[in-house]
Coordinates of C-alpha atoms and ligand atoms in Angstrom, one line a residue:
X256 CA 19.2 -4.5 -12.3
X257 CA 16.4 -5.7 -10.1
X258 CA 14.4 -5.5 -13.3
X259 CA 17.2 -7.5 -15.0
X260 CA 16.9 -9.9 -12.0
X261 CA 13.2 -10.7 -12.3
X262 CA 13.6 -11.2 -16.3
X263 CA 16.0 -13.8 -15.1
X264 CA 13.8 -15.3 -12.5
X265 CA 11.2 -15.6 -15.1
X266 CA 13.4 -16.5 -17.9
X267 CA 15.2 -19.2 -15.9
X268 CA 12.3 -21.1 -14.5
X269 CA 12.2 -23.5 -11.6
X270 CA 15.6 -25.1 -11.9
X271 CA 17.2 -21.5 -12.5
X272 CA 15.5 -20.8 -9.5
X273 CA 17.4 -24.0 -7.7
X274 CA 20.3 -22.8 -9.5
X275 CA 20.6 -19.4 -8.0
X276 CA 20.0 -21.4 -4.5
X277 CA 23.0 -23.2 -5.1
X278 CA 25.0 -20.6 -5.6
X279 CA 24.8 -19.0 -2.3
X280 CA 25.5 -21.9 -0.9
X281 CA 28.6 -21.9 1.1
X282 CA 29.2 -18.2 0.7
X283 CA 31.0 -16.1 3.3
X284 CA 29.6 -14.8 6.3
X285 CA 29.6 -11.7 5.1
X286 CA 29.3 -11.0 1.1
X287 CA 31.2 -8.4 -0.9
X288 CA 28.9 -6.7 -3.2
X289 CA 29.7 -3.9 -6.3
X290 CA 26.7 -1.6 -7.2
X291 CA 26.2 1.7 -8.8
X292 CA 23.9 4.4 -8.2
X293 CA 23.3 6.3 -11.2
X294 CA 22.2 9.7 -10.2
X295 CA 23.0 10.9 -13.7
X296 CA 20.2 9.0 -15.0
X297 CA 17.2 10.5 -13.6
X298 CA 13.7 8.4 -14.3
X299 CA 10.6 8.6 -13.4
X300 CA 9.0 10.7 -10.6
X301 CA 8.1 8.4 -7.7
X302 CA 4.3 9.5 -6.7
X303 CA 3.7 10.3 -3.1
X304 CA 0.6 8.2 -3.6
X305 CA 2.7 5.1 -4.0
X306 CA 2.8 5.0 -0.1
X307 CA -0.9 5.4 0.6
X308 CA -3.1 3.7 2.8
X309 CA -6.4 2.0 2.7
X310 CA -9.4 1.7 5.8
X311 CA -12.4 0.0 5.8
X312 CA -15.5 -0.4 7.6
X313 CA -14.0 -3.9 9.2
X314 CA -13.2 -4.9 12.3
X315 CA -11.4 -2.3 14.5
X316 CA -10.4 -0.4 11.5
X317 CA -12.4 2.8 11.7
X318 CA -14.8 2.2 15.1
X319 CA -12.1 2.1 17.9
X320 CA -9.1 2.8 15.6
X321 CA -9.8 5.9 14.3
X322 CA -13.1 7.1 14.9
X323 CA -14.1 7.0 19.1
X324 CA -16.8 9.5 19.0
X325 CA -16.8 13.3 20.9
X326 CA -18.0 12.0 23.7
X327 CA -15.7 9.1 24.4
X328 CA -13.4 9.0 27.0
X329 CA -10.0 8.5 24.7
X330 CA -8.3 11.6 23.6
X331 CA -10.3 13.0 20.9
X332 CA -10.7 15.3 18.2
X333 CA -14.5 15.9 17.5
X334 CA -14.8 12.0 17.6
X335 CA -11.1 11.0 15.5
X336 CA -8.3 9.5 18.5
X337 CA -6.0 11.9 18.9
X338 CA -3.2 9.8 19.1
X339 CA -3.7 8.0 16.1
X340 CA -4.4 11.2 14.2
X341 CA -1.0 12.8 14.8
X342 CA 0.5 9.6 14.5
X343 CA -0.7 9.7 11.2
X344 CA -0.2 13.5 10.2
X345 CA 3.6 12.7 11.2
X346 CA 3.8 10.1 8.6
X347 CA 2.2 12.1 5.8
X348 CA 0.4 10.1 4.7
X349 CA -0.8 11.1 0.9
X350 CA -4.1 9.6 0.4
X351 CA -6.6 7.3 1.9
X352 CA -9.1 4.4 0.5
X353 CA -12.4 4.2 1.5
X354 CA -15.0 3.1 2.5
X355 CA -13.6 -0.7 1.3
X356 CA -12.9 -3.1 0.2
X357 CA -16.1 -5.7 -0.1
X358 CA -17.9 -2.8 2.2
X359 CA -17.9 -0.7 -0.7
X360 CA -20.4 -2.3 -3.0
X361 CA -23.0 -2.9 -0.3
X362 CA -22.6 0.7 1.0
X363 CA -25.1 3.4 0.2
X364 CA -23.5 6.4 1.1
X365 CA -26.9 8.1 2.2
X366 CA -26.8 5.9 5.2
X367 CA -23.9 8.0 6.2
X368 CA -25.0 11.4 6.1
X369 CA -27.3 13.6 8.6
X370 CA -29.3 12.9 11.2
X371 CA -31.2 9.7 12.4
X372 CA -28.6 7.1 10.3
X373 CA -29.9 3.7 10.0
X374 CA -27.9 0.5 11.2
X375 CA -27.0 -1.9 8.9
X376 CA -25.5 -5.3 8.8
X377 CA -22.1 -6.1 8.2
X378 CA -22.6 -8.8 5.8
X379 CA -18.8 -9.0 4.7
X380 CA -17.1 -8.8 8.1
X381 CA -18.3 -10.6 11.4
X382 CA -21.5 -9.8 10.4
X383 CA -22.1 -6.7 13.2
X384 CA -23.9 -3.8 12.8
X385 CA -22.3 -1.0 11.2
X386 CA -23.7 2.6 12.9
X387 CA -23.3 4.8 10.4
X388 CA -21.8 6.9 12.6
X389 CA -18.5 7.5 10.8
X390 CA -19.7 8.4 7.0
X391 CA -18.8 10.6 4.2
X392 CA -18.3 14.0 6.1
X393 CA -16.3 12.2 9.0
X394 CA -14.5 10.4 6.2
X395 CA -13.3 13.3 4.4
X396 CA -12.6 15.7 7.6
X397 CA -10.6 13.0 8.6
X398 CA -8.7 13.0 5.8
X399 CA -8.1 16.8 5.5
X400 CA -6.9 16.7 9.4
X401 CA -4.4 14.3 8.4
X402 CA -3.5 16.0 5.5
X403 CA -4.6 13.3 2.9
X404 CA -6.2 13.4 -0.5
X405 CA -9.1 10.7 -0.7
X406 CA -9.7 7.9 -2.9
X407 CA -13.5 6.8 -2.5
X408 CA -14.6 3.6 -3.3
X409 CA -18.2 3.9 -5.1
X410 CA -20.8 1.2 -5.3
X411 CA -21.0 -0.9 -8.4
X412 CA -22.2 -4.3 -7.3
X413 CA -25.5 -3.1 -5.6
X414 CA -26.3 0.4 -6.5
X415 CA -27.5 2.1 -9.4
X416 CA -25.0 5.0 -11.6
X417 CA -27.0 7.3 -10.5
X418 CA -26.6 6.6 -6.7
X419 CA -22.3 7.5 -7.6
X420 CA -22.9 10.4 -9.8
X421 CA -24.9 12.2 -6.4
X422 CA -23.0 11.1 -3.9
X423 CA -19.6 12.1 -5.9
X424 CA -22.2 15.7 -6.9
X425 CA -22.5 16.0 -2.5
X426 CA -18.6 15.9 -2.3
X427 CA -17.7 18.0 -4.2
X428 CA -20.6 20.6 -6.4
X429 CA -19.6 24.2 -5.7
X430 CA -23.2 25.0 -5.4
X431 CA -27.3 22.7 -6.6
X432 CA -29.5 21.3 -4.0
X433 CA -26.8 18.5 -3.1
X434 CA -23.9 21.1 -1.8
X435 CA -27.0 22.6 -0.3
X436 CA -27.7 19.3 1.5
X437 CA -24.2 19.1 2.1
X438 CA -24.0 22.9 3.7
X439 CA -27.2 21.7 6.0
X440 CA -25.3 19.0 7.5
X441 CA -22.0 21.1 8.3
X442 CA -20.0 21.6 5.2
X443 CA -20.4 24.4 2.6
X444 CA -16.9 24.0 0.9
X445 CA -16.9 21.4 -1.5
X446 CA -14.2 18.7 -0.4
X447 CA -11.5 17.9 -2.6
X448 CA -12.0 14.3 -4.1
X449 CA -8.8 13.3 -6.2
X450 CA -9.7 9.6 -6.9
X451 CA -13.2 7.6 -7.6
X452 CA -12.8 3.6 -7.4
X453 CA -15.3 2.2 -10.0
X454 CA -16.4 -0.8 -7.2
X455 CA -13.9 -3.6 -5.6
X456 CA -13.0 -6.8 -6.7
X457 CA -15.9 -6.5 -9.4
X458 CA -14.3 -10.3 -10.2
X459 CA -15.3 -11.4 -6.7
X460 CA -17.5 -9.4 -3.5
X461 CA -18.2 -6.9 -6.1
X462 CA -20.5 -8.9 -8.5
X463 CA -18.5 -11.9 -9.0
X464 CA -18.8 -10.7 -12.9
X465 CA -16.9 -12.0 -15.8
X466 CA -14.2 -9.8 -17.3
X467 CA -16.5 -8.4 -20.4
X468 CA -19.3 -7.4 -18.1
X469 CA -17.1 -5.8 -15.7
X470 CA -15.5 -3.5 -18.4
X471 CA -19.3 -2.9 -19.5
X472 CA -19.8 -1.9 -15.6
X473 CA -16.6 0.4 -15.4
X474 CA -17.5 2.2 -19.1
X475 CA -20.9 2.8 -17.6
X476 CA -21.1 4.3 -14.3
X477 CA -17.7 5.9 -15.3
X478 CA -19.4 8.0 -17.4
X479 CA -21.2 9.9 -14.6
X480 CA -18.5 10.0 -12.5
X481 CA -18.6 14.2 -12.6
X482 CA -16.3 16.4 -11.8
X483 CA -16.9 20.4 -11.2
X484 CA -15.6 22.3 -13.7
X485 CA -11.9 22.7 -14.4
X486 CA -11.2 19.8 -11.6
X487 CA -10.2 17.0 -12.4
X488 CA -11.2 13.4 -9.9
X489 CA -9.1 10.4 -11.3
X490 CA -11.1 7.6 -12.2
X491 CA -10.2 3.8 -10.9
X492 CA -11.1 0.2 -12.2
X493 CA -11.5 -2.8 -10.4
X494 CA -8.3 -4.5 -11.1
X495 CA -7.3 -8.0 -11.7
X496 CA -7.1 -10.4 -9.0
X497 CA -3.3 -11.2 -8.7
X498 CA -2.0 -12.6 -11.6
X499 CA -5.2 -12.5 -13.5
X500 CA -3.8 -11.0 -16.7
X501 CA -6.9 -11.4 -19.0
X502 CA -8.7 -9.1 -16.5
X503 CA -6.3 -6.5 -17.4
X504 CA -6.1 -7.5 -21.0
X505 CA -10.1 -7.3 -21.2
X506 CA -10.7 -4.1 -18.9
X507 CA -7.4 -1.9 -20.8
X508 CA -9.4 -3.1 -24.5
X509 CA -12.9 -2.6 -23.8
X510 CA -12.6 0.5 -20.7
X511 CA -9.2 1.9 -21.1
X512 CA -10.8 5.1 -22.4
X513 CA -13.1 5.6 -19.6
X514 CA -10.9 5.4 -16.6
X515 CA -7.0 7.4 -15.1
X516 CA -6.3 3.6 -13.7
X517 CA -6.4 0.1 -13.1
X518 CA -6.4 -1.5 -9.7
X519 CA -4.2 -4.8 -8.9
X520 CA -4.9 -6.8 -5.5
X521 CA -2.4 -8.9 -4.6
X522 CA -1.7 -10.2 -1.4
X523 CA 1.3 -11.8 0.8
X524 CA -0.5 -14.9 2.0
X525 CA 2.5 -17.3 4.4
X526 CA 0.5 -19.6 4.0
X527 CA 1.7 -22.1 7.0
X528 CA 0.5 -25.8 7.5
X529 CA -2.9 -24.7 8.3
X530 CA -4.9 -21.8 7.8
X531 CA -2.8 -18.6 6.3
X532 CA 0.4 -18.9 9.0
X533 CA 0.6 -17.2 12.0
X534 CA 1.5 -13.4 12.4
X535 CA 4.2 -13.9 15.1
X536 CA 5.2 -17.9 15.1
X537 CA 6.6 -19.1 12.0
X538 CA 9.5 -21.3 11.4
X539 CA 12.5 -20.0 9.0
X540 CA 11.0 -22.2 6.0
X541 CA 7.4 -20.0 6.8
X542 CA 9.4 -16.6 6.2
X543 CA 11.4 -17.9 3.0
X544 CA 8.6 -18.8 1.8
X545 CA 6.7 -15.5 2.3
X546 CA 9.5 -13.4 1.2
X547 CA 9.5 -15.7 -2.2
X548 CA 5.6 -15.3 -2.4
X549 CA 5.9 -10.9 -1.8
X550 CA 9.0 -11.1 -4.2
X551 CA 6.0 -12.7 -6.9
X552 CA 4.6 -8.7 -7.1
X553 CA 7.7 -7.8 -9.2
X554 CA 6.8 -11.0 -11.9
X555 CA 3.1 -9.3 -11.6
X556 CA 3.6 -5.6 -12.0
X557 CA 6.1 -6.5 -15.3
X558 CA 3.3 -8.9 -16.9
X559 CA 0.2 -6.3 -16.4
X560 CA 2.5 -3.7 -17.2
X561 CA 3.4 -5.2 -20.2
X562 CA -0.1 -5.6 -21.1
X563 CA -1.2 -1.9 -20.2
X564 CA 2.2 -0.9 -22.4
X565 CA 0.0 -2.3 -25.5
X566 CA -3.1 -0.1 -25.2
X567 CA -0.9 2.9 -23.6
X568 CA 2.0 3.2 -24.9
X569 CA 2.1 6.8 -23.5
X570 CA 1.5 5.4 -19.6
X571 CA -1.1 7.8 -19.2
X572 CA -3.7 5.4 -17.5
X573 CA -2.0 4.7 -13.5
X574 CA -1.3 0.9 -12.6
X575 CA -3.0 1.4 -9.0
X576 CA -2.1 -1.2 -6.6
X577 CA -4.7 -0.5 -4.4
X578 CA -4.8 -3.3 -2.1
X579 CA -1.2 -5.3 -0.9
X580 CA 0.2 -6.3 1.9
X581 CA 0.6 -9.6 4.3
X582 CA -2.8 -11.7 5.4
X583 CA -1.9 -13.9 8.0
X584 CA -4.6 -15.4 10.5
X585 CA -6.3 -13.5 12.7
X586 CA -4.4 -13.2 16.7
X587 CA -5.6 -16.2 18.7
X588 CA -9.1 -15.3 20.4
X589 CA -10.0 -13.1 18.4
X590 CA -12.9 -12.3 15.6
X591 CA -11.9 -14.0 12.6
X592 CA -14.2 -11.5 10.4
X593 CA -12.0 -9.0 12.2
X594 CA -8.7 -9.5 10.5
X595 CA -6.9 -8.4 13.1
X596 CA -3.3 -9.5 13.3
X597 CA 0.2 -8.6 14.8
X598 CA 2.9 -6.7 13.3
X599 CA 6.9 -8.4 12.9
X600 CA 10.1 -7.1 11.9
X601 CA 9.1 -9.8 8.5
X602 CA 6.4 -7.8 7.4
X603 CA 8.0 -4.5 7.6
X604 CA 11.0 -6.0 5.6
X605 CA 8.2 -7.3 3.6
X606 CA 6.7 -3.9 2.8
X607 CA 10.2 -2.7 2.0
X608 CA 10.9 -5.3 -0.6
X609 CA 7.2 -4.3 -2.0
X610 CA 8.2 -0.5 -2.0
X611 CA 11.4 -1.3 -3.6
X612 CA 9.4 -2.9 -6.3
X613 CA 6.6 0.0 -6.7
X614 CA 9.5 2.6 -6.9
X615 CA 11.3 0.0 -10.0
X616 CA 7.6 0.3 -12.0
X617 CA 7.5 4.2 -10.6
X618 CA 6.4 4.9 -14.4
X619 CA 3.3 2.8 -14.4
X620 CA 2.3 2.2 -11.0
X621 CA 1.8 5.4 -9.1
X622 CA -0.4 4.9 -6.2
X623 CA -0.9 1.8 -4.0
X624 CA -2.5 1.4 -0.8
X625 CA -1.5 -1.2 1.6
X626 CA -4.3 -3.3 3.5
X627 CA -5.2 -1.6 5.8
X628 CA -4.4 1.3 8.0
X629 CA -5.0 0.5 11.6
X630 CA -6.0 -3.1 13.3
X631 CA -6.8 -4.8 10.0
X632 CA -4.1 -7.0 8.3
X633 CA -1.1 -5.5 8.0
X634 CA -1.2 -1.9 10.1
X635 CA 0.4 0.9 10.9
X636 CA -1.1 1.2 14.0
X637 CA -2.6 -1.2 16.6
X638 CA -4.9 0.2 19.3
X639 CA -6.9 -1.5 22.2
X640 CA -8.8 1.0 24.4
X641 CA -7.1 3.7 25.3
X642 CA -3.9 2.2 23.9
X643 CA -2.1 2.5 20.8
X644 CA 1.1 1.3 19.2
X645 CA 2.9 1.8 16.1
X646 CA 4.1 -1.2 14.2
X647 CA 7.3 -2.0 12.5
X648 CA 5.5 -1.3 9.1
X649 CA 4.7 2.3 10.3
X650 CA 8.3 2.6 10.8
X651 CA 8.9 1.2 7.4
X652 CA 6.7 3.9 6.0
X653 CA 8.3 6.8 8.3
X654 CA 11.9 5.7 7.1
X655 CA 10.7 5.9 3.0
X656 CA 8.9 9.6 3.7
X657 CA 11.7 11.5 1.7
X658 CA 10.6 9.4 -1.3
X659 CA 7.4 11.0 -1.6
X660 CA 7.4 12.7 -5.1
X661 CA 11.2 12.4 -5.5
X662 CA 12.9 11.9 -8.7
X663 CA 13.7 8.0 -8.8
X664 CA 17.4 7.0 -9.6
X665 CA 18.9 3.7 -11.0
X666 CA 20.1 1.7 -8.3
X667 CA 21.7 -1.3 -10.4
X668 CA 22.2 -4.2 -7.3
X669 CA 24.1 -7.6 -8.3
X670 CA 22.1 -10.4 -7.8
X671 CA 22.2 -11.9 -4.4
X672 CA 19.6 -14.9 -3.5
X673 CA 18.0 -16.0 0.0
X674 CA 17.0 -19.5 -0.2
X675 CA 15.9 -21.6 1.8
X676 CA 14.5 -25.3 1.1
X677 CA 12.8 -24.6 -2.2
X678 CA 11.6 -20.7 -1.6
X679 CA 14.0 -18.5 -2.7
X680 CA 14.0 -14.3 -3.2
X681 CA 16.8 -11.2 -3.9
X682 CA 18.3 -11.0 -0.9
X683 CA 19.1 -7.8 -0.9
X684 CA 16.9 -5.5 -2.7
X685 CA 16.9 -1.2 -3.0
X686 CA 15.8 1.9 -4.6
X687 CA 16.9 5.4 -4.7
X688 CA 15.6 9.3 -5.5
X689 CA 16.6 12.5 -5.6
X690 CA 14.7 13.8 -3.1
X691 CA 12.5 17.0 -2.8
X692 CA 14.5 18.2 -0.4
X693 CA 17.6 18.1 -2.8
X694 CA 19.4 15.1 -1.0
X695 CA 19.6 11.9 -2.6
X696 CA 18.0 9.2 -0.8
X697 CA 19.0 5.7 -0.7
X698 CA 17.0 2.4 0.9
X699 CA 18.3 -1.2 1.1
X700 CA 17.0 -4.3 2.0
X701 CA 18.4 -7.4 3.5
X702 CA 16.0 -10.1 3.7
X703 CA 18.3 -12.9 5.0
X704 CA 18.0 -13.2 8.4
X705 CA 21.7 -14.8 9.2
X706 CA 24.0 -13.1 6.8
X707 CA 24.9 -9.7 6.7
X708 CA 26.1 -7.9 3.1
X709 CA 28.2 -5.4 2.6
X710 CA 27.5 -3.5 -0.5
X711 CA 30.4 -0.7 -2.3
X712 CA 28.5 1.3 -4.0
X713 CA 29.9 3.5 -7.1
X714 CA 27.9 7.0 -7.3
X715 CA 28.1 8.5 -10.8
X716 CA 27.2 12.1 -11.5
X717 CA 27.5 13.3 -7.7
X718 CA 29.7 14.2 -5.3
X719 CA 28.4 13.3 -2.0
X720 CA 30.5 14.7 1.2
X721 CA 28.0 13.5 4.3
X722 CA 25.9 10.6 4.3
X723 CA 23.7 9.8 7.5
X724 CA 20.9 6.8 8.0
X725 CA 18.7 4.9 10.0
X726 CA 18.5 1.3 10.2
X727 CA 15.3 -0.3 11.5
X728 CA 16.0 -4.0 12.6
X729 CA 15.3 -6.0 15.7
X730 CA 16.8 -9.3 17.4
X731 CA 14.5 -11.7 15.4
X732 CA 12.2 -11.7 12.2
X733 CA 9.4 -12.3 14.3
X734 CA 9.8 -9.3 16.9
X735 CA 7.1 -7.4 17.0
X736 CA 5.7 -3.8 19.5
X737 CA 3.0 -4.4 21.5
X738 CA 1.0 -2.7 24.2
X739 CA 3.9 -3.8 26.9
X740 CA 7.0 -3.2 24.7
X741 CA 6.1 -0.8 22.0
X742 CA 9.5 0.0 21.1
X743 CA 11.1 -3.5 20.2
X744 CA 11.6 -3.0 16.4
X745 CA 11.9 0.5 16.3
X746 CA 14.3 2.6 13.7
X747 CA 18.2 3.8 15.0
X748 CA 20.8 5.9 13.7
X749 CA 22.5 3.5 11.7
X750 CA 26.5 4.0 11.3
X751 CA 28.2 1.8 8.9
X752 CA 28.0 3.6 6.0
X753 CA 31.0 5.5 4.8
X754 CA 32.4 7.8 2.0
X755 CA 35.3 7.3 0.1
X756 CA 36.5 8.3 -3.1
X757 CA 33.4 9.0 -4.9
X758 CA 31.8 5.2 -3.2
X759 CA 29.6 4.5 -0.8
X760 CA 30.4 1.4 1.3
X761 CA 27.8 0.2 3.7
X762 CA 27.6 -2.9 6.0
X763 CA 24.3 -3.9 5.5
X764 CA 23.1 -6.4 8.9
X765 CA 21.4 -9.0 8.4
X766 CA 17.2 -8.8 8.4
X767 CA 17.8 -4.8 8.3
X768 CA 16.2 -2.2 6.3
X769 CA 18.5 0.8 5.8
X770 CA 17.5 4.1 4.2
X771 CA 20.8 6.6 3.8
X772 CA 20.6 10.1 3.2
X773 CA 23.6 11.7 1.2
X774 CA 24.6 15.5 0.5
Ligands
AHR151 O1 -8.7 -5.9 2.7 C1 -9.6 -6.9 3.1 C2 -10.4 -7.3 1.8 O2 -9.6 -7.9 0.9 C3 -11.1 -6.2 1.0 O3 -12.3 -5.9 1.6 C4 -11.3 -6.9 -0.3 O4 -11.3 -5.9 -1.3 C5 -10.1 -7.9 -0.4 O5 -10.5 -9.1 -0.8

């Protein structure tokens, strides 16, 4: 259905858009809405790497957030914050993105390994020095301490092939001078790399290169991309920018052989009267709009689908999108190369709606990695000294964890629209698996911040006797947690949801995300 919706958002155009607007108008308080849950229709299986993550060398993303140092006097773990580490491992997270982003293609990983490691420039972001310090063996015992897989960026736009067939060699060779080099700087066992990003943005800080010579790029230095024998590293394109579908046309004619994926940027931008709009103070109009500007990925991953579908029928090659989330300005006062903004109950609905939408393409798109992981753009985590918080998007993440590599189910949802002046999005959107754990998981949406839904839904092909949930919602769309009150918009047991002859009816508040769990 929420497929069926977007066909009809396309198909009907701007005044179909008006006309769904004026069809909620003066509609009850509270909306009655029929919806089935088809968990006799098994699909696709909804990859645990859907809900990965991405950090890069900017701002407070690595230095301070993640990496301190061993002799620092925050909590550590040879060097990693302790407190952002298990908040991490308790979300686990599947995979991480690194080293960028625009860092990527100026980054030589050999700057990043041993002793004596030069500084560098910045050049992308606030132009400060970059130590070094936190490189490829900090990067990947990082991610085996929070129990990720890694997805490494290489360098396209200012290296040579060469350069990413050693540095993926010193990952991950069993044995040759570079594990050797590898074993004299603290690590005999190869790592496990499961994915190689064939540069960034090859469109833009990656080269700014026309499609054709970007697929020339990706053919080439994907060919020594090397894996050991009998393992297998998954090999990623530079995607389009947004709704740049020729870049997808061009890279899936002329590369599609050469590469396990495609990457798609797209990003939530508000968008205010100046600037991007601010994280925190934004009028109703500002969040209608944003929730109709997130609700464009849908539109997006149907039209590159479609154009993948062409060249692979057989969906073999992943739709990755490896960079999403909301870019709003910076917080007042503070480095604007640093990308550093707050955290509100909008953009974890946001992420919702976006997760509901990944799960609905779960047979294309099967890894995606919001921007970024801590203090850059939208977080999980914020930290300032000692401090850390978790944001509502963290929660967001916590609250889908049983979807990781569960069986997706059709969810059909009839259409209900959230307009406001001329922005206008579902209201209320879902998604729903069968879950590893043998329960059957179900997460809805309500985006409209006045008007509560309550939604009966039919189950076919299971007989569910308990169903518990937790609702995560907060007095206003622009509450956030912060250093002082870290627990404003933080998830509850959530009770009105009920059983009844083979239905489940739930009350569904307004600006709430609700995930249920039924048995
Ligand atoms: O995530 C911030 C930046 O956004 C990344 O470095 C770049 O790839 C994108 O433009």
């Amino acid at each position: 259905m929420i497929r069926q919706m977007s066909r009809w958002a396309s198909a009907l155009g701007a005044s179909g858009w008006a006309m769904a607007a004026a069809l909620t108008m003066g509609a009850p308080a509270i909306a009655q809405d029929n919806a089935t849950l088809h968990a006799d229709r098994p699909g696709p299986l909804v990859d645990r790497h859907i809900f990965s993550q991405f950090a890069e060398h900017l701002g407070y993303g690595i230095y301070g957030g993640i990496w301190v140092g061993p002799k620092s006097s925050i909590p550590n773990i040879h060097g990693y914050r302790k407190d952002v580490v298990e908040a991490l491992r308790a979300l686990h997270v599947p995979l991480v993105r690194w080293p960028g982003g625009c860092f990527a293609d100026e980054y030589h990983w050999r700057d990043g390994i041993g002793a004596g490691r030069p500084t560098r420039i910045n050049t992308h972001w606030g132009g400060v020095t970059e130590p070094n310090s936190f490189g490829t063996h900090e990067f990947m015992d990082f991610a085996e301490l929070i129990g990720a897989e890694t997805y490494v960026a290489g360098n396209v736009g200012s290296d040579a092939p060469s350069a990413l067939e050693e540095w993926v060699q010193y990952m991950t060779a069993p044995e040759g001078t570079l594990a050797q080099e590898r074993a004299r700087n603290g690590r005999k066992q190869p790592w496990t790399l499961s994915y190689v990003g064939i540069g960034n943005e090859l469109w833009g800080c990656g080269g700014n290169m026309r499609a054709d010579d970007a697929a020339g790029v990706t053919r080439r230095y994907a060919t020594f991309v090397k894996a050991p024998y009998g393992v297998k590293i998954q090999k990623i394109a530079s995607g389009a920018n947004g709704a740049d579908t020729n870049w997808t046309e061009v890279m899936m004619r002329e590369a599609g052989r050469q590469i396990d994926g495609i990457g798609l940027h797209y990003y939530t931008v508000p968008t205010g009267a100046k600037g991007r709009g601010s994280a925190t103070d934004f009028t109703e109009t500002d969040y209608a709009r944003t929730m109709a500007k997130t609700w464009k990925m849908e539109e997006l991953l149907t039209k590159h689908s479609a154009i993948m579908d062409k060249y692979d029928p057989a969906r073999r090659v992943n739709l990755a999108v490896d960079e999403w989330g909301i870019w709003t300005d910076v917080e007042p006062g503070t480095n604007s190369g640093f990308l550093y903004q707050q955290n509100s109950l909008r953009d974890a609905l946001l992420a919702a709606v976006n997760i509901n939408i990944f799960v609905h393409h779960a047979e294309r798109v099967r890894m995606t990695n919001i921007a970024q992981m801590v203090n850059v753009l939208q977080a999980m985590i914020l930290t300032d000294g000692p401090k850390m918080v978790l944001t509502p998007t963290y929660h967001v993440f916590d609250l889908y964890r049983p979807f990781q590599d569960g069986t997706a189910l059709p969810l059909d949802l009839p259409p209900t629209w959230y307009n406001r002046e001329e922005w206008t999005a579902p209201a209320v959107t879902g998604s729903a698996v069968h879950g590893k754990d043998g329960a059957v998981h179900v997460a809805l949406v309500n985006i409209d911040p006045a008007k509560a839904h309550h939604l009966d839904i039919a189950l076919t092909g299971m007989a569910a006797a308990q169903v518990t949930g937790r609702i995560l919602t907060a007095a206003r769309v622009q509450d956030v947690n912060d250093f002082a009150a870290p627990a404003r918009v933080v998830p509850a047991a959530f009770t009105g949801a009920a059983l009844h002859d083979g239905r489940l009816s739930v009350d569904l508040p307004a600006k709430a995300l609700v995930v249920r769990e039924l048995r």
